[in-house]
Amino acid sequence: MQKNILFFIIITLYSLNISSQTSDSVKLYLWPSGAPGALGSAEEDKPSITIYFPEKNKKSEGAVLICPGGGYVALALNHEGWQVAKWYNAQGMTAAILRYRLGTWDHKKYKHPTMLTDAKRAMRLLRSKAKEYALNPEKIGVMGFSAGGHLASCLSTMYDGGNPAHNDPVEKVSCRPTFAVLVYPVISMSSKHTFDFSRGVLLGDLADPKLNDSMSTEKRITPLTPPTFLVHAYDDGVKVENSLMYFAALREQNVPAEIHIYERGGHGYGMYPQKTRDNPNPERIADWPERLKNWLRNRGGLVVD
């Protein structure tokens, strides 16, 4: 199954330019004057969010920051980015796709904590725009797929309330998500259920076990971790135990949570499951977005029926 996941990661490299900016969207660089720790000045060194807006006559006060997957070496910006944003727009929600900085197989590019630094800044920036975009700052969540799910879980468990003494107004804003949606997420970095490829890219092949342990987000959940919705398939190469451990830890801390485990589905199906070798019967898992919509409806003020 690991080979299947690696194949998926390679395929995502070809989806980088499928997503496009449209008239109902705006692109914002997280640090217009240059990102901290940037290793160059290319577009890949300039993390950003592209914000997609719903129709004005069907707009809620909710928003979501989307973290596409790709093993921390690529971004699946189509089926885990643009398609997801448009789905949220159809529910009346504003959606921002995060282009975070990435690592490489040879460890010559970015590693932790760069990706989390980008995610924190993205949440602060989106929340700082709440008044401008007619959003409720207390109804802005995060969603992540695969390695992007790990990043979303990091943001959910390693957030901070902002720095009121900072001279940058964006840095004064909290980066805590109001809710989280984790789809076939990588969670553990220190157990037998770890997806070694993502861990190696993010932390290094010879990372200190204490660092691996600290980045296993199921161990960082507190009563203040945001309510979470999880989706996973039993036959996923990113082992389903990742979601199960996270859900169990949420329950232990009395954090509201909902989980859906499907018998078949494989990995990387996004919002609209298609027929593939790993997912020969996509209809078995195709109802998960509707379950998510119902869960969001229960959060109050997020979706527009």
PDB file of N, CA, C and O in Angstrom, residues 110-136:
ATOM      1  N   TYR A 110      12.254  22.827   2.453  1.00  0.00           N
ATOM      2  CA  TYR A 110      11.708  23.184   3.761  1.00  0.00           C
ATOM      3  C   TYR A 110      11.363  21.970   4.617  1.00  0.00           C
ATOM      4  O   TYR A 110      11.003  20.896   4.115  1.00  0.00           O
ATOM      5  N   LYS A 111      11.487  22.154   5.914  1.00  0.00           N
ATOM      6  CA  LYS A 111      11.109  21.150   6.910  1.00  0.00           C
ATOM      7  C   LYS A 111      10.348  21.872   8.021  1.00  0.00           C
ATOM      8  O   LYS A 111      10.198  23.092   8.013  1.00  0.00           O
ATOM      9  N   HIS A 112       9.873  21.084   8.969  1.00  0.00           N
ATOM     10  CA  HIS A 112       9.224  21.659  10.144  1.00  0.00           C
ATOM     11  C   HIS A 112      10.210  22.599  10.841  1.00  0.00           C
ATOM     12  O   HIS A 112      11.388  22.287  10.942  1.00  0.00           O
ATOM     13  N   PRO A 113       9.749  23.787  11.295  1.00  0.00           N
ATOM     14  CA  PRO A 113       8.357  24.207  11.474  1.00  0.00           C
ATOM     15  C   PRO A 113       7.805  25.102  10.359  1.00  0.00           C
ATOM     16  O   PRO A 113       6.786  25.775  10.582  1.00  0.00           O
ATOM     17  N   THR A 114       8.456  25.133   9.195  1.00  0.00           N
ATOM     18  CA  THR A 114       8.046  26.076   8.149  1.00  0.00           C
ATOM     19  C   THR A 114       6.591  25.914   7.753  1.00  0.00           C
ATOM     20  O   THR A 114       5.849  26.898   7.628  1.00  0.00           O
ATOM     21  N   MET A 115       6.146  24.671   7.538  1.00  0.00           N
ATOM     22  CA  MET A 115       4.775  24.444   7.082  1.00  0.00           C
ATOM     23  C   MET A 115       3.761  24.933   8.118  1.00  0.00           C
ATOM     24  O   MET A 115       2.743  25.548   7.777  1.00  0.00           O
ATOM     25  N   LEU A 116       4.039  24.661   9.392  1.00  0.00           N
ATOM     26  CA  LEU A 116       3.131  25.109  10.448  1.00  0.00           C
ATOM     27  C   LEU A 116       3.173  26.633  10.578  1.00  0.00           C
ATOM     28  O   LEU A 116       2.138  27.266  10.819  1.00  0.00           O
ATOM     29  N   THR A 117       4.345  27.229  10.402  1.00  0.00           N
ATOM     30  CA  THR A 117       4.447  28.685  10.410  1.00  0.00           C
ATOM     31  C   THR A 117       3.553  29.288   9.337  1.00  0.00           C
ATOM     32  O   THR A 117       2.842  30.283   9.575  1.00  0.00           O
ATOM     33  N   ASP A 118       3.552  28.675   8.145  1.00  0.00           N
ATOM     34  CA  ASP A 118       2.696  29.158   7.056  1.00  0.00           C
ATOM     35  C   ASP A 118       1.220  29.000   7.397  1.00  0.00           C
ATOM     36  O   ASP A 118       0.408  29.900   7.143  1.00  0.00           O
ATOM     37  N   ALA A 119       0.855  27.855   7.974  1.00  0.00           N
ATOM     38  CA  ALA A 119      -0.549  27.606   8.311  1.00  0.00           C
ATOM     39  C   ALA A 119      -1.034  28.582   9.379  1.00  0.00           C
ATOM     40  O   ALA A 119      -2.162  29.099   9.302  1.00  0.00           O
ATOM     41  N   LYS A 120      -0.216  28.831  10.363  1.00  0.00           N
ATOM     42  CA  LYS A 120      -0.601  29.787  11.407  1.00  0.00           C
ATOM     43  C   LYS A 120      -0.830  31.176  10.819  1.00  0.00           C
ATOM     44  O   LYS A 120      -1.812  31.849  11.134  1.00  0.00           O
ATOM     45  N   ARG A 121       0.103  31.587   9.993  1.00  0.00           N
ATOM     46  CA  ARG A 121      -0.020  32.910   9.377  1.00  0.00           C
ATOM     47  C   ARG A 121      -1.257  32.997   8.491  1.00  0.00           C
ATOM     48  O   ARG A 121      -1.960  34.020   8.468  1.00  0.00           O
ATOM     49  N   ALA A 122      -1.537  31.916   7.758  1.00  0.00           N
ATOM     50  CA  ALA A 122      -2.700  31.898   6.873  1.00  0.00           C
ATOM     51  C   ALA A 122      -3.995  32.056   7.668  1.00  0.00           C
ATOM     52  O   ALA A 122      -4.892  32.808   7.268  1.00  0.00           O
ATOM     53  N   MET A 123      -4.098  31.367   8.794  1.00  0.00           N
ATOM     54  CA  MET A 123      -5.294  31.495   9.615  1.00  0.00           C
ATOM     55  C   MET A 123      -5.416  32.901  10.185  1.00  0.00           C
ATOM     56  O   MET A 123      -6.510  33.489  10.208  1.00  0.00           O
ATOM     57  N   ARG A 124      -4.308  33.459  10.630  1.00  0.00           N
ATOM     58  CA  ARG A 124      -4.346  34.838  11.146  1.00  0.00           C
ATOM     59  C   ARG A 124      -4.780  35.811  10.054  1.00  0.00           C
ATOM     60  O   ARG A 124      -5.599  36.705  10.286  1.00  0.00           O
ATOM     61  N   LEU A 125      -4.211  35.635   8.851  1.00  0.00           N
ATOM     62  CA  LEU A 125      -4.518  36.554   7.758  1.00  0.00           C
ATOM     63  C   LEU A 125      -5.986  36.474   7.369  1.00  0.00           C
ATOM     64  O   LEU A 125      -6.652  37.503   7.185  1.00  0.00           O
ATOM     65  N   LEU A 126      -6.496  35.247   7.256  1.00  0.00           N
ATOM     66  CA  LEU A 126      -7.904  35.075   6.897  1.00  0.00           C
ATOM     67  C   LEU A 126      -8.808  35.679   7.967  1.00  0.00           C
ATOM     68  O   LEU A 126      -9.775  36.388   7.650  1.00  0.00           O
ATOM     69  N   ARG A 127      -8.481  35.436   9.211  1.00  0.00           N
ATOM     70  CA  ARG A 127      -9.302  35.980  10.299  1.00  0.00           C
ATOM     71  C   ARG A 127      -9.203  37.502  10.342  1.00  0.00           C
ATOM     72  O   ARG A 127     -10.183  38.187  10.676  1.00  0.00           O
ATOM     73  N   SER A 128      -8.033  38.048  10.029  1.00  0.00           N
ATOM     74  CA  SER A 128      -7.875  39.508  10.045  1.00  0.00           C
ATOM     75  C   SER A 128      -8.721  40.188   8.974  1.00  0.00           C
ATOM     76  O   SER A 128      -8.992  41.384   9.051  1.00  0.00           O
ATOM     77  N   LYS A 129      -9.147  39.409   7.973  1.00  0.00           N
ATOM     78  CA  LYS A 129      -9.971  39.936   6.886  1.00  0.00           C
ATOM     79  C   LYS A 129     -11.464  39.722   7.140  1.00  0.00           C
ATOM     80  O   LYS A 129     -12.288  39.993   6.256  1.00  0.00           O
ATOM     81  N   ALA A 130     -11.817  39.261   8.325  1.00  0.00           N
ATOM     82  CA  ALA A 130     -13.203  38.889   8.603  1.00  0.00           C
ATOM     83  C   ALA A 130     -14.171  40.042   8.359  1.00  0.00           C
ATOM     84  O   ALA A 130     -15.206  39.869   7.708  1.00  0.00           O
ATOM     85  N   LYS A 131     -13.854  41.204   8.850  1.00  0.00           N
ATOM     86  CA  LYS A 131     -14.759  42.342   8.673  1.00  0.00           C
ATOM     87  C   LYS A 131     -14.875  42.711   7.205  1.00  0.00           C
ATOM     88  O   LYS A 131     -15.978  42.964   6.693  1.00  0.00           O
ATOM     89  N   GLU A 132     -13.750  42.723   6.503  1.00  0.00           N
ATOM     90  CA  GLU A 132     -13.740  43.091   5.089  1.00  0.00           C
ATOM     91  C   GLU A 132     -14.572  42.125   4.249  1.00  0.00           C
ATOM     92  O   GLU A 132     -15.246  42.535   3.299  1.00  0.00           O
ATOM     93  N   TYR A 133     -14.541  40.831   4.621  1.00  0.00           N
ATOM     94  CA  TYR A 133     -15.245  39.812   3.841  1.00  0.00           C
ATOM     95  C   TYR A 133     -16.573  39.390   4.464  1.00  0.00           C
ATOM     96  O   TYR A 133     -17.173  38.402   4.039  1.00  0.00           O
ATOM     97  N   ALA A 134     -17.043  40.144   5.459  1.00  0.00           N
ATOM     98  CA  ALA A 134     -18.326  39.871   6.124  1.00  0.00           C
ATOM     99  C   ALA A 134     -18.360  38.463   6.709  1.00  0.00           C
ATOM    100  O   ALA A 134     -19.321  37.718   6.529  1.00  0.00           O
ATOM    101  N   LEU A 135     -17.297  38.100   7.430  1.00  0.00           N
ATOM    102  CA  LEU A 135     -17.209  36.795   8.082  1.00  0.00           C
ATOM    103  C   LEU A 135     -17.280  36.966   9.593  1.00  0.00           C
ATOM    104  O   LEU A 135     -16.993  38.035  10.132  1.00  0.00           O
ATOM    105  N   ASN A 136     -17.669  35.906  10.268  1.00  0.00           N
ATOM    106  CA  ASN A 136     -17.604  35.862  11.728  1.00  0.00           C
ATOM    107  C   ASN A 136     -16.241  35.272  12.091  1.00  0.00           C
ATOM    108  O   ASN A 136     -15.965  34.120  11.772  1.00  0.00           O
TER     109      ASN A 136
END
